mmCIF file of C-alpha atoms and ligand atoms in Angstrom:
data_model
loop_
_atom_site.group_PDB
_atom_site.id
_atom_site.type_symbol
_atom_site.label_atom_id
_atom_site.label_comp_id
_atom_site.label_asym_id
_atom_site.label_seq_id
_atom_site.Cartn_x
_atom_site.Cartn_y
_atom_site.Cartn_z
ATOM 1 C CA MET A 201 12.674 -24.460 -5.042
ATOM 2 C CA ILE A 202 14.587 -23.964 -1.931
ATOM 3 C CA VAL A 203 15.286 -20.766 -0.190
ATOM 4 C CA ALA A 204 17.254 -20.498 2.863
ATOM 5 C CA GLY A 205 18.597 -17.787 5.440
ATOM 6 C CA ASN A 206 17.565 -15.675 8.338
ATOM 7 C CA LEU A 207 13.949 -15.474 8.208
ATOM 8 C CA LEU A 208 11.835 -12.143 9.212
ATOM 9 C CA VAL A 209 8.878 -13.938 11.204
ATOM 10 C CA PRO A 210 6.329 -12.486 13.361
ATOM 11 C CA SER A 211 6.409 -12.596 16.882
ATOM 12 C CA GLY A 212 4.049 -11.578 19.650
ATOM 13 C CA LEU A 213 1.215 -9.356 18.139
ATOM 14 C CA HIS A 214 3.058 -6.461 16.446
ATOM 15 C CA GLU A 215 6.639 -7.349 16.020
ATOM 16 C CA CYS A 216 9.136 -9.711 13.698
ATOM 17 C CA SER A 217 12.092 -11.501 14.993
ATOM 18 C CA LEU A 218 14.787 -13.493 12.899
ATOM 19 C CA ARG A 219 15.046 -17.443 12.749
ATOM 20 C CA PRO A 220 17.043 -19.665 10.579
ATOM 21 C CA GLY A 221 15.618 -21.891 8.148
ATOM 22 C CA THR A 222 14.928 -23.344 4.969
ATOM 23 C CA ILE A 223 11.779 -23.114 2.803
ATOM 24 C CA ARG A 224 10.422 -25.279 0.342
ATOM 25 C CA VAL A 225 8.229 -23.580 -2.270
ATOM 26 C CA VAL A 226 6.014 -25.950 -4.441
ATOM 27 C CA ASP A 227 3.372 -24.786 -6.700
ATOM 28 C CA GLY A 228 3.801 -20.861 -5.696
ATOM 29 C CA LEU A 229 2.995 -21.717 -1.985
ATOM 30 C CA ILE A 230 5.195 -22.279 0.869
ATOM 31 C CA GLN A 231 4.695 -26.016 1.362
ATOM 32 C CA GLN A 232 7.645 -26.663 4.255
ATOM 33 C CA ILE A 233 9.537 -24.923 6.689
ATOM 34 C CA GLN A 234 12.888 -26.556 8.271
ATOM 35 C CA TRP A 235 13.435 -24.442 11.356
ATOM 36 C CA ASP A 236 16.886 -23.825 12.674
ATOM 37 C CA GLU A 237 18.794 -25.088 9.871
ATOM 38 C CA ILE A 238 20.155 -23.067 6.679
ATOM 39 C CA SER A 239 20.541 -25.616 3.775
ATOM 40 C CA GLU A 240 23.620 -25.125 1.963
ATOM 41 C CA HIS A 241 22.239 -26.560 -1.117
ATOM 42 C CA ALA A 242 19.327 -23.705 -1.333
ATOM 43 C CA ASP A 243 18.664 -22.379 -4.904
ATOM 44 C CA PHE A 244 18.427 -18.614 -3.267
ATOM 45 C CA GLY A 245 19.946 -17.640 -0.216
ATOM 46 C CA GLY A 246 22.002 -19.002 2.686
ATOM 47 C CA GLU A 247 23.863 -18.293 5.540
ATOM 48 C CA GLY A 248 24.306 -14.404 5.747
ATOM 49 C CA PHE A 249 21.067 -14.024 3.990
ATOM 50 C CA LEU A 250 18.166 -12.147 5.104
ATOM 51 C CA ILE A 251 15.177 -13.426 3.758
ATOM 52 C CA THR A 252 11.812 -11.359 4.531
ATOM 53 C CA PRO A 253 8.213 -12.086 3.325
ATOM 54 C CA GLY A 254 7.542 -9.681 0.061
ATOM 55 C CA PHE A 255 6.879 -5.840 1.311
ATOM 56 C CA ILE A 256 3.284 -4.786 1.359
ATOM 57 C CA ASP A 257 2.439 -1.059 0.392
ATOM 58 C CA ALA A 258 -0.872 0.447 1.420
ATOM 59 C CA HIS A 259 -1.161 2.934 -0.196
ATOM 60 C CA VAL A 260 0.394 4.011 -3.645
ATOM 61 C CA HIS A 261 -0.668 5.730 -7.044
ATOM 62 C CA LEU A 262 0.326 3.856 -10.299
ATOM 63 C CA PRO A 263 0.282 6.827 -12.546
ATOM 64 C CA GLN A 264 2.507 9.021 -10.254
ATOM 65 C CA PHE A 265 5.746 7.011 -10.442
ATOM 66 C CA ASP A 266 7.083 9.367 -12.846
ATOM 67 C CA LEU A 267 6.715 12.723 -10.889
ATOM 68 C CA ILE A 268 8.271 11.337 -7.860
ATOM 69 C CA GLY A 269 10.101 14.647 -6.592
ATOM 70 C CA ALA A 270 8.197 16.913 -8.703
ATOM 71 C CA HIS A 271 7.774 20.056 -6.696
ATOM 72 C CA GLY A 272 6.781 20.239 -3.039
ATOM 73 C CA MET A 273 3.694 22.303 -3.068
ATOM 74 C CA PRO A 274 0.795 22.062 -0.769
ATOM 75 C CA LEU A 275 -1.560 19.124 -1.349
ATOM 76 C CA LEU A 276 -4.544 21.004 -3.204
ATOM 77 C CA ARG A 277 -1.949 22.859 -5.532
ATOM 78 C CA TRP A 278 0.218 19.866 -6.058
ATOM 79 C CA LEU A 279 -2.947 17.739 -7.183
ATOM 80 C CA MET A 280 -3.599 20.496 -9.766
ATOM 81 C CA GLU A 281 -0.269 21.597 -10.992
ATOM 82 C CA ALA A 282 1.649 18.087 -10.873
ATOM 83 C CA THR A 283 -0.805 15.274 -10.340
ATOM 84 C CA PHE A 284 -3.665 15.751 -12.386
ATOM 85 C CA PRO A 285 -1.694 16.423 -15.762
ATOM 86 C CA ALA A 286 0.200 13.125 -15.235
ATOM 87 C CA GLU A 287 -3.010 11.355 -14.575
ATOM 88 C CA ALA A 288 -4.814 12.455 -17.456
ATOM 89 C CA LYS A 289 -1.992 10.937 -19.828
ATOM 90 C CA TRP A 290 -3.820 7.565 -19.034
ATOM 91 C CA ALA A 291 -6.652 8.426 -21.450
ATOM 92 C CA ASP A 292 -4.577 6.819 -23.731
ATOM 93 C CA VAL A 293 -4.774 3.047 -22.880
ATOM 94 C CA ASP A 294 -1.339 2.312 -24.504
ATOM 95 C CA TYR A 295 0.432 4.628 -22.073
ATOM 96 C CA ALA A 296 -1.399 3.237 -19.092
ATOM 97 C CA LYS A 297 -0.331 -0.315 -20.022
ATOM 98 C CA GLU A 298 3.348 0.557 -20.663
ATOM 99 C CA MET A 299 3.949 2.667 -17.612
ATOM 100 C CA THR A 300 1.940 0.026 -15.442
ATOM 101 C CA GLY A 301 4.385 -2.714 -16.651
ATOM 102 C CA ARG A 302 7.490 -0.394 -15.753
ATOM 103 C CA VAL A 303 5.674 0.393 -12.396
ATOM 104 C CA ALA A 304 5.179 -3.487 -11.659
ATOM 105 C CA LYS A 305 8.927 -3.820 -12.580
ATOM 106 C CA GLN A 306 10.038 -1.101 -10.240
ATOM 107 C CA LEU A 307 7.614 -2.278 -7.225
ATOM 108 C CA ILE A 308 9.137 -5.932 -7.583
ATOM 109 C CA GLY A 309 12.564 -4.981 -7.985
ATOM 110 C CA HIS A 310 12.469 -2.940 -4.575
ATOM 111 C CA GLY A 311 10.768 -6.256 -2.833
ATOM 112 C CA THR A 312 7.131 -5.005 -2.986
ATOM 113 C CA THR A 313 4.586 -7.952 -3.996
ATOM 114 C CA GLY A 314 1.369 -6.617 -2.289
ATOM 115 C CA ILE A 315 -0.172 -3.187 -3.171
ATOM 116 C CA ALA A 316 -3.325 -1.272 -2.192
ATOM 117 C CA ALA A 317 -3.113 0.983 -5.250
ATOM 118 C CA TYR A 318 -4.791 4.030 -7.239
ATOM 119 C CA ALA A 319 -4.729 3.948 -11.102
ATOM 120 C CA THR A 320 -6.876 6.808 -12.822
ATOM 121 C CA VAL A 321 -10.205 7.666 -13.552
ATOM 122 C CA HIS A 322 -10.049 5.914 -17.089
ATOM 123 C CA HIS A 323 -11.973 2.641 -17.088
ATOM 124 C CA GLN A 324 -10.132 0.855 -19.640
ATOM 125 C CA SER A 325 -6.782 2.061 -18.330
ATOM 126 C CA ALA A 326 -7.800 0.727 -14.853
ATOM 127 C CA ILE A 327 -8.996 -2.821 -16.686
ATOM 128 C CA ALA A 328 -5.768 -2.780 -18.453
ATOM 129 C CA ALA A 329 -3.495 -2.251 -15.494
ATOM 130 C CA ILE A 330 -5.214 -4.548 -13.047
ATOM 131 C CA GLU A 331 -4.504 -7.666 -15.688
ATOM 132 C CA ILE A 332 -0.843 -6.151 -16.217
ATOM 133 C CA LEU A 333 -0.336 -6.398 -12.571
ATOM 134 C CA ARG A 334 -2.136 -9.805 -12.072
ATOM 135 C CA SER A 335 0.275 -10.948 -15.019
ATOM 136 C CA PHE A 336 3.075 -10.050 -12.859
ATOM 137 C CA GLY A 337 1.775 -11.920 -10.023
ATOM 138 C CA MET A 338 1.070 -8.982 -7.828
ATOM 139 C CA HIS A 339 -1.286 -9.424 -4.712
ATOM 140 C CA GLY A 340 -3.647 -6.806 -3.272
ATOM 141 C CA LEU A 341 -6.122 -4.265 -4.589
ATOM 142 C CA VAL A 342 -6.235 -1.664 -7.562
ATOM 143 C CA GLY A 343 -8.980 0.710 -8.044
ATOM 144 C CA GLN A 344 -10.338 3.016 -10.934
ATOM 145 C CA VAL A 345 -10.451 6.371 -9.277
ATOM 146 C CA LEU A 346 -13.740 7.994 -9.016
ATOM 147 C CA MET A 347 -13.732 11.768 -9.283
ATOM 148 C CA ASP A 348 -16.649 13.970 -10.744
ATOM 149 C CA ARG A 349 -15.883 17.415 -9.706
ATOM 150 C CA GLU A 350 -13.117 19.854 -8.318
ATOM 151 C CA ALA A 351 -10.720 18.683 -10.999
ATOM 152 C CA PRO A 352 -9.991 19.102 -14.638
ATOM 153 C CA SER A 353 -12.759 18.174 -16.590
ATOM 154 C CA GLU A 354 -10.914 15.633 -18.759
ATOM 155 C CA ILE A 355 -10.423 13.555 -15.654
ATOM 156 C CA CYS A 356 -14.036 14.002 -14.225
ATOM 157 C CA ARG A 357 -16.968 11.720 -15.227
ATOM 158 C CA PRO A 358 -20.615 11.647 -13.972
ATOM 159 C CA ALA A 359 -21.499 9.840 -11.030
ATOM 160 C CA THR A 360 -23.737 7.558 -12.518
ATOM 161 C CA GLN A 361 -20.916 6.350 -15.310
ATOM 162 C CA LEU A 362 -18.525 5.930 -12.399
ATOM 163 C CA ILE A 363 -20.948 3.987 -10.490
ATOM 164 C CA ASP A 364 -21.687 1.572 -13.245
ATOM 165 C CA GLU A 365 -18.123 1.383 -14.035
ATOM 166 C CA ALA A 366 -17.023 0.483 -10.270
ATOM 167 C CA ALA A 367 -19.664 -2.257 -10.789
ATOM 168 C CA VAL A 368 -18.336 -3.677 -13.769
ATOM 169 C CA LEU A 369 -14.749 -3.987 -12.285
ATOM 170 C CA GLN A 370 -16.290 -6.015 -9.141
ATOM 171 C CA GLU A 371 -17.569 -8.362 -11.262
ATOM 172 C CA ARG A 372 -14.871 -8.586 -13.284
ATOM 173 C CA PHE A 373 -11.964 -8.634 -10.457
ATOM 174 C CA PRO A 374 -14.086 -9.848 -7.267
ATOM 175 C CA THR A 375 -12.100 -9.952 -4.165
ATOM 176 C CA GLY A 376 -12.473 -13.863 -3.953
ATOM 177 C CA ASN A 377 -11.910 -15.946 -1.216
ATOM 178 C CA ASP A 378 -8.920 -16.601 0.987
ATOM 179 C CA SER A 379 -6.378 -18.799 -0.493
ATOM 180 C CA GLY A 380 -2.732 -18.795 -1.257
ATOM 181 C CA ALA A 381 -3.552 -18.257 -4.821
ATOM 182 C CA ARG A 382 -5.979 -15.417 -4.607
ATOM 183 C CA PRO A 383 -5.534 -13.021 -7.376
ATOM 184 C CA LEU A 384 -5.077 -9.168 -7.182
ATOM 185 C CA SER A 385 -8.788 -7.347 -6.893
ATOM 186 C CA ALA A 386 -10.605 -4.130 -7.891
ATOM 187 C CA ALA A 387 -11.082 -1.655 -4.737
ATOM 188 C CA VAL A 388 -13.817 0.742 -4.980
ATOM 189 C CA THR A 389 -11.827 4.512 -5.119
ATOM 190 C CA PRO A 390 -13.394 7.656 -4.460
ATOM 191 C CA ARG A 391 -10.417 9.761 -4.611
ATOM 192 C CA PHE A 392 -11.423 11.699 -1.735
ATOM 193 C CA ALA A 393 -14.765 13.474 -0.422
ATOM 194 C CA ILE A 394 -13.632 17.075 -2.376
ATOM 195 C CA ALA A 395 -13.820 15.310 -5.597
ATOM 196 C CA CYS A 396 -16.564 13.603 -5.195
ATOM 197 C CA THR A 397 -20.373 14.760 -5.125
ATOM 198 C CA GLU A 398 -22.408 13.206 -2.306
ATOM 199 C CA GLU A 399 -24.493 11.131 -4.923
ATOM 200 C CA LEU A 400 -20.970 9.595 -6.186
ATOM 201 C CA LEU A 401 -19.840 8.691 -2.561
ATOM 202 C CA ILE A 402 -23.346 7.157 -2.046
ATOM 203 C CA GLY A 403 -23.171 5.359 -4.849
ATOM 204 C CA ALA A 404 -19.539 4.196 -4.046
ATOM 205 C CA GLY A 405 -20.878 3.002 -0.775
ATOM 206 C CA ARG A 406 -23.642 0.787 -2.415
ATOM 207 C CA ILE A 407 -21.432 -1.004 -4.461
ATOM 208 C CA ALA A 408 -18.912 -1.445 -1.861
ATOM 209 C CA GLU A 409 -21.663 -2.953 0.424
ATOM 210 C CA GLN A 410 -23.153 -5.227 -2.487
ATOM 211 C CA TYR A 411 -19.915 -6.936 -3.421
ATOM 212 C CA GLN A 412 -18.454 -6.757 -0.191
ATOM 213 C CA CYS A 413 -14.967 -5.261 -1.482
ATOM 214 C CA PHE A 414 -12.457 -2.973 -0.028
ATOM 215 C CA VAL A 415 -12.880 1.025 -0.124
ATOM 216 C CA GLN A 416 -9.939 3.077 -0.424
ATOM 217 C CA SER A 417 -9.680 6.595 -0.392
ATOM 218 C CA HIS A 418 -8.058 9.748 1.373
ATOM 219 C CA LEU A 419 -8.731 11.377 4.593
ATOM 220 C CA ALA A 420 -7.863 14.575 6.370
ATOM 221 C CA GLU A 421 -4.069 15.173 4.792
ATOM 222 C CA THR A 422 -4.116 18.793 4.980
ATOM 223 C CA GLN A 423 -6.121 21.440 7.272
ATOM 224 C CA ALA A 424 -6.945 23.230 4.027
ATOM 225 C CA GLU A 425 -8.373 19.982 2.680
ATOM 226 C CA CYS A 426 -10.541 19.501 5.946
ATOM 227 C CA ASP A 427 -11.541 23.075 5.595
ATOM 228 C CA LEU A 428 -13.104 22.802 2.385
ATOM 229 C CA VAL A 429 -14.712 19.370 2.917
ATOM 230 C CA GLY A 430 -16.559 21.221 5.783
ATOM 231 C CA GLN A 431 -17.304 23.953 3.105
ATOM 232 C CA LEU A 432 -18.741 21.354 0.559
ATOM 233 C CA PHE A 433 -20.697 19.272 3.046
ATOM 234 C CA ASP A 434 -22.693 21.524 5.261
ATOM 235 C CA GLY A 435 -19.890 21.545 7.976
ATOM 236 C CA ARG A 436 -20.034 18.008 8.595
ATOM 237 C CA SER A 437 -16.683 16.208 9.670
ATOM 238 C CA TYR A 438 -14.491 14.653 7.236
ATOM 239 C CA VAL A 439 -14.782 11.026 8.568
ATOM 240 C CA SER A 440 -18.929 11.861 8.867
ATOM 241 C CA VAL A 441 -19.002 12.337 5.304
ATOM 242 C CA TYR A 442 -17.465 8.931 4.495
ATOM 243 C CA GLN A 443 -19.655 7.315 7.542
ATOM 244 C CA ASP A 444 -22.972 8.677 5.741
ATOM 245 C CA ALA A 445 -22.018 7.162 2.460
ATOM 246 C CA GLY A 446 -21.469 3.551 3.992
ATOM 247 C CA LEU A 447 -18.026 4.111 3.121
ATOM 248 C CA LEU A 448 -16.334 3.262 6.702
ATOM 249 C CA ASN A 449 -15.954 -0.302 7.636
ATOM 250 C CA GLU A 450 -13.507 -2.582 8.157
ATOM 251 C CA ARG A 451 -12.781 -3.074 4.550
ATOM 252 C CA SER A 452 -11.749 0.614 4.170
ATOM 253 C CA ILE A 453 -8.621 2.081 4.020
ATOM 254 C CA TYR A 454 -7.895 6.122 4.479
ATOM 255 C CA GLY A 455 -4.536 7.428 3.353
ATOM 256 C CA HIS A 456 -3.118 9.881 5.969
ATOM 257 C CA GLY A 457 -5.722 10.708 8.444
ATOM 258 C CA ILE A 458 -3.265 13.419 10.029
ATOM 259 C CA HIS A 459 -5.892 16.378 10.967
ATOM 260 C CA LEU A 460 -8.530 14.294 13.092
ATOM 261 C CA SER A 461 -10.323 15.285 16.189
ATOM 262 C CA ALA A 462 -10.982 12.502 19.377
ATOM 263 C CA SER A 463 -14.216 12.121 17.916
ATOM 264 C CA ASP A 464 -13.012 11.245 14.475
ATOM 265 C CA LEU A 465 -10.877 8.733 16.126
ATOM 266 C CA THR A 466 -13.622 6.930 18.106
ATOM 267 C CA GLU A 467 -15.702 6.785 14.668
ATOM 268 C CA MET A 468 -12.383 5.428 12.998
ATOM 269 C CA SER A 469 -11.786 2.563 15.691
ATOM 270 C CA GLU A 470 -15.521 1.877 16.399
ATOM 271 C CA SER A 471 -16.087 1.403 12.458
ATOM 272 C CA ARG A 472 -12.723 -0.702 12.215
ATOM 273 C CA ALA A 473 -11.456 1.426 9.322
ATOM 274 C CA VAL A 474 -7.781 1.426 8.411
ATOM 275 C CA ILE A 475 -5.639 4.798 8.128
ATOM 276 C CA ALA A 476 -2.640 4.080 5.866
ATOM 277 C CA HIS A 477 0.247 6.393 7.249
ATOM 278 C CA CYS A 478 2.298 7.877 4.613
ATOM 279 C CA PRO A 479 5.248 9.376 6.241
ATOM 280 C CA THR A 480 7.359 10.247 3.610
ATOM 281 C CA ALA A 481 4.532 11.863 1.510
ATOM 282 C CA ASN A 482 3.524 13.904 4.739
ATOM 283 C CA SER A 483 7.022 15.371 4.920
ATOM 284 C CA PHE A 484 7.192 15.840 1.066
ATOM 285 C CA LEU A 485 4.084 17.830 0.796
ATOM 286 C CA ARG A 486 4.321 19.412 4.348
ATOM 287 C CA SER A 487 0.962 18.076 5.266
ATOM 288 C CA GLY A 488 2.052 17.395 9.051
ATOM 289 C CA ILE A 489 3.013 14.582 11.003
ATOM 290 C CA MET A 490 0.365 11.986 11.426
ATOM 291 C CA ASN A 491 0.461 10.819 15.503
ATOM 292 C CA ARG A 492 0.769 6.868 14.976
ATOM 293 C CA HIS A 493 0.718 6.034 18.778
ATOM 294 C CA GLU A 494 -1.856 8.324 19.605
ATOM 295 C CA ARG A 495 -4.190 6.444 16.658
ATOM 296 C CA CYS A 496 -3.237 3.009 18.119
ATOM 297 C CA GLU A 497 -3.725 4.028 21.421
ATOM 298 C CA ALA A 498 -7.363 5.262 20.245
ATOM 299 C CA GLY A 499 -7.795 1.823 18.780
ATOM 300 C CA VAL A 500 -7.685 2.572 15.180
ATOM 301 C CA ARG A 501 -6.178 0.230 12.853
ATOM 302 C CA VAL A 502 -2.763 1.713 11.292
ATOM 303 C CA ALA A 503 -1.163 0.544 8.253
ATOM 304 C CA ILE A 504 1.820 2.046 6.185
ATOM 305 C CA GLY A 505 2.265 3.026 2.585
ATOM 306 C CA SER A 506 4.810 4.595 0.065
ATOM 307 C CA ASP A 507 1.979 7.231 -1.312
ATOM 308 C CA ILE A 508 4.156 7.947 -4.428
ATOM 309 C CA GLY A 509 4.334 10.091 -6.214
ATOM 310 C CA ALA A 510 3.931 12.557 -2.954
ATOM 311 C CA GLY A 511 6.247 9.717 -1.083
ATOM 312 C CA TYR A 512 9.451 9.786 -2.263
ATOM 313 C CA HIS A 513 11.041 6.023 -1.446
ATOM 314 C CA ARG A 514 9.887 3.082 -3.526
ATOM 315 C CA SER A 515 11.442 0.825 -0.835
ATOM 316 C CA MET A 516 9.133 -0.183 1.873
ATOM 317 C CA VAL A 517 12.154 -0.601 4.041
ATOM 318 C CA ARG A 518 12.910 3.012 3.680
ATOM 319 C CA VAL A 519 9.262 3.989 4.451
ATOM 320 C CA ALA A 520 9.585 2.175 7.506
ATOM 321 C CA ALA A 521 12.453 3.817 8.688
ATOM 322 C CA ALA A 522 10.589 7.032 7.793
ATOM 323 C CA LEU A 523 7.699 5.774 10.308
ATOM 324 C CA ILE A 524 10.392 5.388 13.045
ATOM 325 C CA GLU A 525 11.800 9.120 12.287
ATOM 326 C CA ALA A 526 8.067 10.729 11.913
ATOM 327 C CA ALA A 527 7.247 9.292 15.369
ATOM 328 C CA ALA A 528 10.351 10.591 17.024
ATOM 329 C CA MET A 529 10.092 13.775 15.371
ATOM 330 C CA ILE A 530 6.788 14.453 17.472
ATOM 331 C CA GLY A 531 8.042 12.945 20.784
ATOM 332 C CA ASP A 532 5.625 10.154 19.998
ATOM 333 C CA GLU A 533 6.438 6.740 21.557
ATOM 334 C CA PHE A 534 8.336 5.253 18.389
ATOM 335 C CA PRO A 535 8.274 1.982 17.073
ATOM 336 C CA THR A 536 11.454 -0.324 17.244
ATOM 337 C CA ALA A 537 12.955 -1.791 13.931
ATOM 338 C CA ALA A 538 11.272 -5.244 14.725
ATOM 339 C CA GLN A 539 7.884 -3.555 14.752
ATOM 340 C CA ALA A 540 8.611 -1.259 11.629
ATOM 341 C CA TRP A 541 9.560 -4.768 9.844
ATOM 342 C CA HIS A 542 6.362 -5.882 10.895
ATOM 343 C CA CYS A 543 4.265 -2.905 9.443
ATOM 344 C CA ILE A 544 5.466 -3.697 6.118
ATOM 345 C CA THR A 545 5.054 -7.184 5.951
ATOM 346 C CA ALA A 546 2.361 -9.039 8.251
ATOM 347 C CA GLY A 547 0.470 -5.901 9.790
ATOM 348 C CA ASN A 548 0.035 -4.284 6.147
ATOM 349 C CA ALA A 549 -1.292 -8.092 5.034
ATOM 350 C CA ASN A 550 -3.380 -8.183 8.191
ATOM 351 C CA VAL A 551 -5.296 -4.778 7.933
ATOM 352 C CA LEU A 552 -5.461 -5.132 4.164
ATOM 353 C CA GLY A 553 -7.247 -8.360 4.676
ATOM 354 C CA LEU A 554 -4.584 -10.266 2.520
ATOM 355 C CA SER A 555 -4.349 -13.376 4.320
ATOM 356 C CA GLU A 556 -2.212 -15.018 2.062
ATOM 357 C CA VAL A 557 0.780 -12.908 2.088
ATOM 358 C CA GLY A 558 2.739 -11.197 4.371
ATOM 359 C CA SER A 559 4.471 -13.752 6.613
ATOM 360 C CA ILE A 560 6.607 -16.815 5.850
ATOM 361 C CA GLN A 561 4.134 -19.556 6.901
ATOM 362 C CA VAL A 562 3.121 -22.883 5.444
ATOM 363 C CA GLY A 563 0.501 -22.479 2.945
ATOM 364 C CA HIS A 564 1.185 -18.921 2.577
ATOM 365 C CA SER A 565 1.892 -17.677 -0.897
ATOM 366 C CA ALA A 566 5.725 -17.955 -1.688
ATOM 367 C CA ASP A 567 6.467 -14.028 -1.991
ATOM 368 C CA LEU A 568 9.999 -14.046 -0.341
ATOM 369 C CA VAL A 569 12.788 -10.859 -0.644
ATOM 370 C CA VAL A 570 16.517 -12.578 -0.614
ATOM 371 C CA ALA A 571 18.925 -10.154 0.254
ATOM 372 C CA ARG A 572 22.549 -10.488 1.190
ATOM 373 C CA PRO A 573 23.169 -7.277 3.344
ATOM 374 C CA ASN A 574 26.929 -6.116 3.229
ATOM 375 C CA ILE A 575 27.189 -5.257 6.791
ATOM 376 C CA ALA A 576 28.164 -7.326 9.858
ATOM 377 C CA TRP A 577 24.860 -7.252 10.688
ATOM 378 C CA LEU A 578 24.784 -10.710 12.445
ATOM 379 C CA ALA A 579 28.061 -10.315 14.547
ATOM 380 C CA GLY A 580 26.282 -9.533 17.613
ATOM 381 C CA GLY A 581 26.137 -6.266 19.802
ATOM 382 C CA ALA A 582 23.172 -4.672 18.245
ATOM 383 C CA ASP A 583 19.936 -5.635 17.091
ATOM 384 C CA PRO A 584 20.361 -7.432 13.615
ATOM 385 C CA LEU A 585 16.993 -6.003 12.474
ATOM 386 C CA SER A 586 17.719 -2.392 13.297
ATOM 387 C CA MET A 587 20.862 -2.304 11.544
ATOM 388 C CA ALA A 588 19.406 -4.291 8.396
ATOM 389 C CA MET A 589 16.727 -1.379 8.477
ATOM 390 C CA TRP A 590 18.723 1.907 8.671
ATOM 391 C CA ALA A 591 21.587 0.390 6.533
ATOM 392 C CA TRP A 592 19.193 -0.797 4.043
ATOM 393 C CA ASP A 593 20.517 -0.791 0.336
ATOM 394 C CA ASP A 594 18.267 -2.184 -2.496
ATOM 395 C CA ARG A 595 21.456 -3.539 -4.091
ATOM 396 C CA TRP A 596 21.331 -6.071 -1.564
ATOM 397 C CA ILE A 597 18.317 -7.880 -3.128
ATOM 398 C CA GLU A 598 19.516 -10.869 -4.691
ATOM 399 C CA GLU A 599 15.887 -11.911 -5.696
ATOM 400 C CA VAL A 600 12.297 -11.309 -5.485
ATOM 401 C CA VAL A 601 10.167 -14.512 -5.337
ATOM 402 C CA ILE A 602 6.279 -13.783 -6.344
ATOM 403 C CA ARG A 603 3.877 -16.521 -6.212
ATOM 404 C CA GLY A 604 7.218 -18.778 -6.228
ATOM 405 C CA ARG A 605 8.286 -17.406 -9.153
ATOM 406 C CA PRO A 606 11.973 -15.694 -9.159
ATOM 407 C CA SER A 607 11.511 -12.404 -10.880
ATOM 408 C CA LEU A 608 15.114 -10.907 -10.553
ATOM 409 C CA THR A 609 15.003 -11.499 -14.291
ATOM 410 C CA LEU A 610 12.454 -8.266 -14.364
ATOM 411 C CA SER A 611 14.703 -5.494 -14.548
HETATM 412 ZN ZN1 ZN B 720 -2.572 9.099 -2.260
#
């Protein structure tokens, strides 16, 4: 397969730029790139097209796609009234399968080919979700949510059961080694410290250590949540609770991280743990605005996620624009479009350990979004990446290639 156009490629450490090129895809991988030439005989793309790597979403909840936009309550109420009832429906494995199929089509339709995602507490449904996402070719991580308190009893399980089930998932869907064909794996996924006893957190940390796998959870999204963590854990800091359980290292991804002290940031930086910044979810639940610049300056690794369903944009390009808006709103030194494009592609891939995706390079999995902007983005006079980002329209997407397979037929 031949794909050609203006290729989005990493430039420098944290930026992207455009370079004309023609990509040859063989057996799901990018086999060859002819730079500075746009083939007239491409299967997909051509002059005027934007070809980006498939987008990576570093924080997304599969069972929440049907509640996007549902209420805008503060986090802890929103969980009880909107989220937990939606997640309880995954007790029915057939329902979970049907929904995962729909979600996979939506993600890919919007150009997302890699995820760090949450399923629910239901073990069989989490297994089904991973298998279905694998069948679509999706990259990344999915976790069975671990919760043993502070939620309706129907979606809590005993800690010992959850720890055993997390181990079963690791045996079945291991992280695997680095290669362009690495399948989606299971991540250890305690929901957040409030919904987990210390026994469960420590057990989760033990499984993560044993299997050297990724961990994902939530951290300091709202002040009320931080206060409750203090009450539940003898006044310890939120970050320390995870640290003490062995859940803070370079393979851990924490959603939000808004309300953190300077010493929290030092702990995050030294541990190499990642914050998944979710600007749309933060504005929807009015949780606050994360100071991304401050975290980067402190040496904390920062990814970016849609956090659907508190987040309301399924397009990672829209989430990238929201990242710029959020930073600009607090007078933060805000990223350029070239940096925001990098965040949703190579940047997210790097911090999530997905070395096989995120940039257009030989040997990488062929995950490509083929878009034809209907604006004069290449006419000169303005930054084309800025124009493509702010004017972005999902209707520009003519094809999404995932592991070398054109998937536009998935509607
Ligand atoms: Zn979340």
